[in-house]
JSON list of C-alpha atoms in Angstrom, two decimals:
[
{"chain": "A", "resi": 231, "resn": "MET", "atom": "CA", "xyz": [105.40, 130.64, 99.06]},
{"chain": "A", "resi": 232, "resn": "LEU", "atom": "CA", "xyz": [106.78, 132.13, 95.90]},
{"chain": "A", "resi": 233, "resn": "SER", "atom": "CA", "xyz": [105.33, 134.53, 93.75]},
{"chain": "A", "resi": 234, "resn": "LEU", "atom": "CA", "xyz": [106.15, 136.19, 90.49]},
{"chain": "A", "resi": 235, "resn": "GLY", "atom": "CA", "xyz": [105.21, 139.85, 89.96]},
{"chain": "A", "resi": 236, "resn": "VAL", "atom": "CA", "xyz": [106.62, 141.21, 86.88]},
{"chain": "A", "resi": 237, "resn": "GLY", "atom": "CA", "xyz": [106.03, 145.44, 86.16]},
{"chain": "A", "resi": 238, "resn": "LYS", "atom": "CA", "xyz": [106.70, 148.75, 84.48]},
{"chain": "A", "resi": 239, "resn": "VAL", "atom": "CA", "xyz": [109.10, 151.23, 85.39]},
{"chain": "A", "resi": 240, "resn": "THR", "atom": "CA", "xyz": [109.65, 154.19, 84.37]},
{"chain": "A", "resi": 241, "resn": "HIS", "atom": "CA", "xyz": [112.75, 153.02, 82.68]},
{"chain": "A", "resi": 242, "resn": "GLY", "atom": "CA", "xyz": [112.81, 149.42, 81.65]},
{"chain": "A", "resi": 243, "resn": "GLU", "atom": "CA", "xyz": [110.95, 146.61, 83.32]},
{"chain": "A", "resi": 244, "resn": "LEU", "atom": "CA", "xyz": [111.24, 145.28, 86.03]},
{"chain": "A", "resi": 245, "resn": "PHE", "atom": "CA", "xyz": [110.74, 141.50, 87.10]},
{"chain": "A", "resi": 246, "resn": "MET", "atom": "CA", "xyz": [110.51, 140.67, 90.33]},
{"chain": "A", "resi": 247, "resn": "LEU", "atom": "CA", "xyz": [110.46, 137.04, 92.62]},
{"chain": "A", "resi": 248, "resn": "SER", "atom": "CA", "xyz": [108.94, 137.46, 96.14]},
{"chain": "A", "resi": 249, "resn": "LEU", "atom": "CA", "xyz": [110.20, 134.63, 98.20]},
{"chain": "A", "resi": 250, "resn": "THR", "atom": "CA", "xyz": [107.96, 133.11, 102.28]},
{"chain": "A", "resi": 251, "resn": "ASP", "atom": "CA", "xyz": [110.63, 134.67, 104.85]},
{"chain": "A", "resi": 252, "resn": "GLY", "atom": "CA", "xyz": [110.38, 138.55, 103.11]},
{"chain": "A", "resi": 253, "resn": "TRP", "atom": "CA", "xyz": [113.87, 138.32, 101.05]},
{"chain": "A", "resi": 254, "resn": "ARG", "atom": "CA", "xyz": [112.73, 139.47, 97.44]},
{"chain": "A", "resi": 255, "resn": "VAL", "atom": "CA", "xyz": [115.13, 139.79, 93.88]},
{"chain": "A", "resi": 256, "resn": "ILE", "atom": "CA", "xyz": [114.83, 142.66, 92.38]},
{"chain": "A", "resi": 257, "resn": "LEU", "atom": "CA", "xyz": [115.95, 142.81, 88.60]},
{"chain": "A", "resi": 258, "resn": "THR", "atom": "CA", "xyz": [115.88, 146.02, 86.80]},
{"chain": "A", "resi": 259, "resn": "GLY", "atom": "CA", "xyz": [116.16, 145.98, 82.94]},
{"chain": "A", "resi": 260, "resn": "VAL", "atom": "CA", "xyz": [115.23, 142.42, 81.92]},
{"chain": "A", "resi": 261, "resn": "ASN", "atom": "CA", "xyz": [113.06, 141.60, 78.67]},
{"chain": "A", "resi": 262, "resn": "VAL", "atom": "CA", "xyz": [109.73, 139.54, 80.27]},
{"chain": "A", "resi": 263, "resn": "LEU", "atom": "CA", "xyz": [109.23, 137.89, 77.34]},
{"chain": "A", "resi": 264, "resn": "GLU", "atom": "CA", "xyz": [112.73, 137.45, 76.63]},
{"chain": "A", "resi": 265, "resn": "PHE", "atom": "CA", "xyz": [113.29, 135.40, 79.89]},
{"chain": "A", "resi": 266, "resn": "GLN", "atom": "CA", "xyz": [109.83, 133.73, 79.20]},
{"chain": "A", "resi": 267, "resn": "GLU", "atom": "CA", "xyz": [111.36, 132.91, 76.19]},
{"chain": "A", "resi": 268, "resn": "THR", "atom": "CA", "xyz": [114.58, 132.21, 76.82]},
{"chain": "A", "resi": 269, "resn": "ILE", "atom": "CA", "xyz": [114.79, 131.35, 80.51]},
{"chain": "A", "resi": 270, "resn": "MET", "atom": "CA", "xyz": [111.48, 129.69, 81.54]},
{"chain": "A", "resi": 271, "resn": "LYS", "atom": "CA", "xyz": [109.82, 128.14, 77.87]},
{"chain": "A", "resi": 272, "resn": "PRO", "atom": "CA", "xyz": [112.40, 125.61, 77.65]},
{"chain": "A", "resi": 273, "resn": "LEU", "atom": "CA", "xyz": [112.31, 123.86, 80.96]},
{"chain": "A", "resi": 274, "resn": "LEU", "atom": "CA", "xyz": [108.81, 123.99, 81.31]},
{"chain": "A", "resi": 275, "resn": "ILE", "atom": "CA", "xyz": [108.54, 120.68, 79.00]},
{"chain": "A", "resi": 276, "resn": "PRO", "atom": "CA", "xyz": [111.33, 118.77, 81.05]},
{"chain": "A", "resi": 277, "resn": "LEU", "atom": "CA", "xyz": [109.72, 119.78, 84.32]},
{"chain": "A", "resi": 278, "resn": "ILE", "atom": "CA", "xyz": [105.74, 117.86, 82.41]},
{"chain": "A", "resi": 279, "resn": "VAL", "atom": "CA", "xyz": [107.50, 115.21, 82.31]},
{"chain": "A", "resi": 280, "resn": "VAL", "atom": "CA", "xyz": [109.57, 115.20, 85.61]},
{"chain": "A", "resi": 281, "resn": "VAL", "atom": "CA", "xyz": [106.34, 115.60, 88.08]},
{"chain": "A", "resi": 282, "resn": "ILE", "atom": "CA", "xyz": [104.78, 112.94, 85.66]},
{"chain": "A", "resi": 283, "resn": "ALA", "atom": "CA", "xyz": [107.00, 110.54, 86.03]},
{"chain": "A", "resi": 284, "resn": "LEU", "atom": "CA", "xyz": [108.02, 110.86, 89.77]},
{"chain": "A", "resi": 285, "resn": "THR", "atom": "CA", "xyz": [103.95, 111.23, 90.28]},
{"chain": "A", "resi": 286, "resn": "GLY", "atom": "CA", "xyz": [102.75, 108.86, 87.86]},
{"chain": "A", "resi": 287, "resn": "PRO", "atom": "CA", "xyz": [103.16, 104.90, 89.59]},
{"chain": "A", "resi": 288, "resn": "ALA", "atom": "CA", "xyz": [101.49, 106.26, 92.13]},
{"chain": "A", "resi": 289, "resn": "PHE", "atom": "CA", "xyz": [97.75, 107.69, 90.11]},
{"chain": "A", "resi": 290, "resn": "GLY", "atom": "CA", "xyz": [98.95, 103.91, 88.21]},
{"chain": "A", "resi": 291, "resn": "GLY", "atom": "CA", "xyz": [97.34, 101.01, 88.14]},
{"chain": "A", "resi": 292, "resn": "LYS", "atom": "CA", "xyz": [98.05, 97.78, 90.91]},
{"chain": "A", "resi": 293, "resn": "LYS", "atom": "CA", "xyz": [101.47, 96.42, 90.01]},
{"chain": "A", "resi": 294, "resn": "ASN", "atom": "CA", "xyz": [101.47, 93.50, 88.37]},
{"chain": "A", "resi": 295, "resn": "ARG", "atom": "CA", "xyz": [102.19, 90.91, 91.22]},
{"chain": "A", "resi": 296, "resn": "ASP", "atom": "CA", "xyz": [102.84, 87.50, 90.64]},
{"chain": "A", "resi": 297, "resn": "TRP", "atom": "CA", "xyz": [99.33, 86.76, 92.67]},
{"chain": "A", "resi": 298, "resn": "GLN", "atom": "CA", "xyz": [99.47, 83.35, 94.74]},
{"chain": "A", "resi": 299, "resn": "THR", "atom": "CA", "xyz": [95.79, 81.64, 95.99]},
{"chain": "A", "resi": 300, "resn": "GLY", "atom": "CA", "xyz": [96.50, 79.86, 100.05]},
{"chain": "A", "resi": 301, "resn": "LYS", "atom": "CA", "xyz": [92.93, 79.35, 102.25]},
{"chain": "A", "resi": 302, "resn": "LEU", "atom": "CA", "xyz": [92.77, 82.28, 104.78]},
{"chain": "A", "resi": 303, "resn": "VAL", "atom": "CA", "xyz": [93.14, 79.85, 108.34]},
{"chain": "A", "resi": 304, "resn": "ASP", "atom": "CA", "xyz": [92.43, 82.44, 110.73]},
{"chain": "A", "resi": 305, "resn": "SER", "atom": "CA", "xyz": [92.25, 86.45, 110.89]},
{"chain": "A", "resi": 306, "resn": "GLN", "atom": "CA", "xyz": [92.45, 88.19, 113.89]},
{"chain": "A", "resi": 307, "resn": "ARG", "atom": "CA", "xyz": [92.40, 92.18, 114.76]},
{"chain": "A", "resi": 308, "resn": "SER", "atom": "CA", "xyz": [94.09, 93.83, 118.25]},
{"chain": "A", "resi": 309, "resn": "GLN", "atom": "CA", "xyz": [94.30, 97.49, 119.71]},
{"chain": "A", "resi": 310, "resn": "ASN", "atom": "CA", "xyz": [97.68, 98.04, 121.95]},
{"chain": "A", "resi": 311, "resn": "VAL", "atom": "CA", "xyz": [98.40, 101.00, 123.43]},
{"chain": "A", "resi": 312, "resn": "VAL", "atom": "CA", "xyz": [101.61, 102.81, 121.55]},
{"chain": "A", "resi": 313, "resn": "GLY", "atom": "CA", "xyz": [101.60, 106.34, 123.49]},
{"chain": "A", "resi": 314, "resn": "ALA", "atom": "CA", "xyz": [99.68, 108.61, 125.24]},
{"chain": "A", "resi": 315, "resn": "VAL", "atom": "CA", "xyz": [98.49, 112.03, 125.07]},
{"chain": "A", "resi": 316, "resn": "GLU", "atom": "CA", "xyz": [97.86, 114.80, 127.12]},
{"chain": "A", "resi": 317, "resn": "ARG", "atom": "CA", "xyz": [95.16, 117.11, 127.12]},
{"chain": "A", "resi": 318, "resn": "PRO", "atom": "CA", "xyz": [95.49, 121.13, 128.31]},
{"chain": "A", "resi": 319, "resn": "PRO", "atom": "CA", "xyz": [92.60, 122.17, 130.77]},
{"chain": "A", "resi": 320, "resn": "VAL", "atom": "CA", "xyz": [88.94, 122.80, 129.28]},
{"chain": "A", "resi": 321, "resn": "GLY", "atom": "CA", "xyz": [86.37, 125.53, 131.33]},
{"chain": "A", "resi": 322, "resn": "PHE", "atom": "CA", "xyz": [86.95, 125.40, 134.79]},
{"chain": "A", "resi": 323, "resn": "ASP", "atom": "CA", "xyz": [87.62, 121.94, 134.74]},
{"chain": "A", "resi": 324, "resn": "SER", "atom": "CA", "xyz": [91.56, 122.51, 136.21]},
{"chain": "A", "resi": 325, "resn": "ARG", "atom": "CA", "xyz": [92.65, 118.29, 135.76]},
{"chain": "A", "resi": 326, "resn": "ARG", "atom": "CA", "xyz": [94.87, 117.67, 132.52]},
{"chain": "A", "resi": 327, "resn": "ARG", "atom": "CA", "xyz": [93.81, 114.57, 131.30]},
{"chain": "A", "resi": 328, "resn": "THR", "atom": "CA", "xyz": [95.51, 111.85, 129.56]},
{"chain": "A", "resi": 329, "resn": "ASN", "atom": "CA", "xyz": [94.74, 110.36, 126.94]},
{"chain": "A", "resi": 330, "resn": "ASN", "atom": "CA", "xyz": [95.79, 106.65, 125.20]},
{"chain": "A", "resi": 331, "resn": "VAL", "atom": "CA", "xyz": [96.76, 106.51, 121.72]},
{"chain": "A", "resi": 332, "resn": "TYR", "atom": "CA", "xyz": [96.26, 103.01, 119.96]},
{"chain": "A", "resi": 333, "resn": "GLU", "atom": "CA", "xyz": [97.31, 101.23, 117.40]},
{"chain": "A", "resi": 334, "resn": "THR", "atom": "CA", "xyz": [95.07, 98.88, 115.84]},
{"chain": "A", "resi": 335, "resn": "ARG", "atom": "CA", "xyz": [96.70, 95.50, 113.77]},
{"chain": "A", "resi": 336, "resn": "ASP", "atom": "CA", "xyz": [94.86, 93.11, 111.51]},
{"chain": "A", "resi": 337, "resn": "THR", "atom": "CA", "xyz": [97.03, 90.00, 111.78]},
{"chain": "A", "resi": 338, "resn": "PHE", "atom": "CA", "xyz": [96.42, 86.75, 108.44]},
{"chain": "A", "resi": 339, "resn": "ILE", "atom": "CA", "xyz": [97.67, 83.54, 108.59]},
{"chain": "A", "resi": 340, "resn": "ILE", "atom": "CA", "xyz": [97.72, 82.32, 105.51]},
{"chain": "A", "resi": 341, "resn": "GLU", "atom": "CA", "xyz": [98.57, 78.11, 104.63]},
{"chain": "A", "resi": 342, "resn": "THR", "atom": "CA", "xyz": [100.47, 77.21, 100.91]},
{"chain": "A", "resi": 343, "resn": "ASP", "atom": "CA", "xyz": [101.21, 74.48, 100.14]},
{"chain": "A", "resi": 344, "resn": "SER", "atom": "CA", "xyz": [104.92, 74.61, 100.80]},
{"chain": "A", "resi": 345, "resn": "TYR", "atom": "CA", "xyz": [105.28, 77.63, 103.34]},
{"chain": "A", "resi": 346, "resn": "THR", "atom": "CA", "xyz": [102.74, 78.93, 106.20]},
{"chain": "A", "resi": 347, "resn": "TYR", "atom": "CA", "xyz": [102.20, 83.10, 106.30]},
{"chain": "A", "resi": 348, "resn": "THR", "atom": "CA", "xyz": [101.77, 85.26, 109.10]},
{"chain": "A", "resi": 349, "resn": "ALA", "atom": "CA", "xyz": [101.34, 89.30, 108.15]},
{"chain": "A", "resi": 350, "resn": "SER", "atom": "CA", "xyz": [100.24, 92.24, 110.09]},
{"chain": "A", "resi": 351, "resn": "GLU", "atom": "CA", "xyz": [98.81, 95.00, 108.76]},
{"chain": "A", "resi": 352, "resn": "ILE", "atom": "CA", "xyz": [98.13, 98.73, 110.49]},
{"chain": "A", "resi": 353, "resn": "VAL", "atom": "CA", "xyz": [94.41, 100.03, 109.92]},
{"chain": "A", "resi": 354, "resn": "ARG", "atom": "CA", "xyz": [94.46, 104.02, 109.76]},
{"chain": "A", "resi": 355, "resn": "GLY", "atom": "CA", "xyz": [90.90, 104.22, 109.84]},
{"chain": "A", "resi": 356, "resn": "THR", "atom": "CA", "xyz": [89.74, 102.67, 106.73]},
{"chain": "A", "resi": 357, "resn": "LYS", "atom": "CA", "xyz": [87.61, 99.59, 106.39]},
{"chain": "A", "resi": 358, "resn": "PRO", "atom": "CA", "xyz": [89.65, 96.51, 107.53]},
{"chain": "A", "resi": 359, "resn": "ALA", "atom": "CA", "xyz": [89.30, 93.82, 105.06]},
{"chain": "A", "resi": 360, "resn": "ASN", "atom": "CA", "xyz": [86.48, 91.78, 104.12]},
{"chain": "A", "resi": 361, "resn": "VAL", "atom": "CA", "xyz": [87.91, 88.40, 104.43]},
{"chain": "A", "resi": 362, "resn": "THR", "atom": "CA", "xyz": [86.07, 84.51, 104.99]},
{"chain": "A", "resi": 363, "resn": "VAL", "atom": "CA", "xyz": [88.06, 82.49, 107.71]},
{"chain": "A", "resi": 364, "resn": "ASN", "atom": "CA", "xyz": [88.99, 79.08, 105.33]},
{"chain": "A", "resi": 365, "resn": "GLY", "atom": "CA", "xyz": [88.42, 80.78, 102.47]},
{"chain": "A", "resi": 366, "resn": "PRO", "atom": "CA", "xyz": [91.07, 80.95, 99.66]},
{"chain": "A", "resi": 367, "resn": "VAL", "atom": "CA", "xyz": [92.91, 84.18, 100.00]},
{"chain": "A", "resi": 368, "resn": "LYS", "atom": "CA", "xyz": [95.33, 85.52, 96.86]},
{"chain": "A", "resi": 369, "resn": "PHE", "atom": "CA", "xyz": [98.46, 86.53, 97.65]},
{"chain": "A", "resi": 370, "resn": "ALA", "atom": "CA", "xyz": [101.97, 88.40, 96.72]},
{"chain": "A", "resi": 371, "resn": "ILE", "atom": "CA", "xyz": [104.55, 88.27, 98.07]},
{"chain": "A", "resi": 372, "resn": "ASP", "atom": "CA", "xyz": [107.30, 91.14, 97.67]},
{"chain": "A", "resi": 373, "resn": "GLY", "atom": "CA", "xyz": [110.71, 90.76, 99.58]},
{"chain": "A", "resi": 374, "resn": "THR", "atom": "CA", "xyz": [109.19, 91.06, 103.62]},
{"chain": "A", "resi": 375, "resn": "THR", "atom": "CA", "xyz": [105.73, 93.06, 102.23]},
{"chain": "A", "resi": 376, "resn": "MET", "atom": "CA", "xyz": [102.84, 91.17, 102.04]},
{"chain": "A", "resi": 377, "resn": "TYR", "atom": "CA", "xyz": [99.64, 92.67, 99.39]},
{"chain": "A", "resi": 378, "resn": "LEU", "atom": "CA", "xyz": [96.11, 90.93, 99.94]},
{"chain": "A", "resi": 379, "resn": "LEU", "atom": "CA", "xyz": [93.31, 90.60, 97.89]},
{"chain": "A", "resi": 380, "resn": "ASP", "atom": "CA", "xyz": [90.09, 90.62, 100.03]},
{"chain": "A", "resi": 381, "resn": "ASP", "atom": "CA", "xyz": [87.22, 89.45, 98.28]},
{"chain": "A", "resi": 382, "resn": "GLY", "atom": "CA", "xyz": [85.68, 92.36, 97.42]},
{"chain": "A", "resi": 383, "resn": "GLY", "atom": "CA", "xyz": [89.17, 93.17, 95.20]},
{"chain": "A", "resi": 384, "resn": "LYS", "atom": "CA", "xyz": [91.08, 95.54, 97.42]},
{"chain": "A", "resi": 385, "resn": "GLU", "atom": "CA", "xyz": [94.89, 95.84, 97.89]},
{"chain": "A", "resi": 386, "resn": "HIS", "atom": "CA", "xyz": [95.88, 95.83, 101.26]},
{"chain": "A", "resi": 387, "resn": "LYS", "atom": "CA", "xyz": [99.27, 96.42, 102.77]},
{"chain": "A", "resi": 388, "resn": "ALA", "atom": "CA", "xyz": [100.50, 93.59, 105.18]},
{"chain": "A", "resi": 389, "resn": "ASP", "atom": "CA", "xyz": [103.68, 92.60, 106.90]},
{"chain": "A", "resi": 390, "resn": "VAL", "atom": "CA", "xyz": [104.95, 89.41, 106.80]},
{"chain": "A", "resi": 391, "resn": "THR", "atom": "CA", "xyz": [106.02, 88.64, 110.58]},
{"chain": "A", "resi": 392, "resn": "LYS", "atom": "CA", "xyz": [107.04, 85.16, 109.95]},
{"chain": "A", "resi": 393, "resn": "LYS", "atom": "CA", "xyz": [107.06, 82.46, 107.52]},
{"chain": "A", "resi": 394, "resn": "VAL", "atom": "CA", "xyz": [107.39, 78.83, 108.57]},
{"chain": "A", "resi": 395, "resn": "LEU", "atom": "CA", "xyz": [107.76, 76.09, 105.98]},
{"chain": "A", "resi": 396, "resn": "ARG", "atom": "CA", "xyz": [105.40, 73.47, 105.69]},
{"chain": "A", "resi": 397, "resn": "GLU", "atom": "CA", "xyz": [106.67, 69.27, 106.33]},
{"chain": "A", "resi": 398, "resn": "ALA", "atom": "CA", "xyz": [105.96, 67.22, 102.33]},
{"chain": "A", "resi": 399, "resn": "SER", "atom": "CA", "xyz": [104.41, 64.65, 104.71]},
{"chain": "A", "resi": 400, "resn": "GLU", "atom": "CA", "xyz": [102.17, 67.72, 106.09]},
{"chain": "A", "resi": 401, "resn": "PRO", "atom": "CA", "xyz": [98.91, 68.76, 103.70]},
{"chain": "A", "resi": 402, "resn": "PRO", "atom": "CA", "xyz": [96.81, 71.74, 104.12]},
{"chain": "A", "resi": 403, "resn": "LYS", "atom": "CA", "xyz": [94.42, 72.27, 106.56]}
]
């Protein structure tokens, strides 16, 4: 944490900068108004521009993606044990208990005219994708990442785990 203090001293002015670990920088004889005008004010606008530039994409609208339409052939949910957490004893019970930690994944299989994609999304406390099996689905591919729009228009991010080239004579199911 950083705090800034300004105060009057009997002979001049005091400028103090406090850091979290107990270190303090104290400048005496510094004209605080002059410090604010010459150093702080010129840095304020560039600092605001940098903050907006860095946080803009995070709060901006959805990125323009190359959306495709495919057929959602299958959607499955699975839970796998990825670790365990040991709980300390509680009250008069001196036994230690171990709880498994699970990872929940939704897997989607989407067919297009030229490819069949398998993608997997880790579900983290959000509602699962509201999709209709054997129905049309909009998706976009960006490298190994798939963005899927569910029936409600919510965007889901999944990892492409398999991409199979469809044979020319094989019609979409």
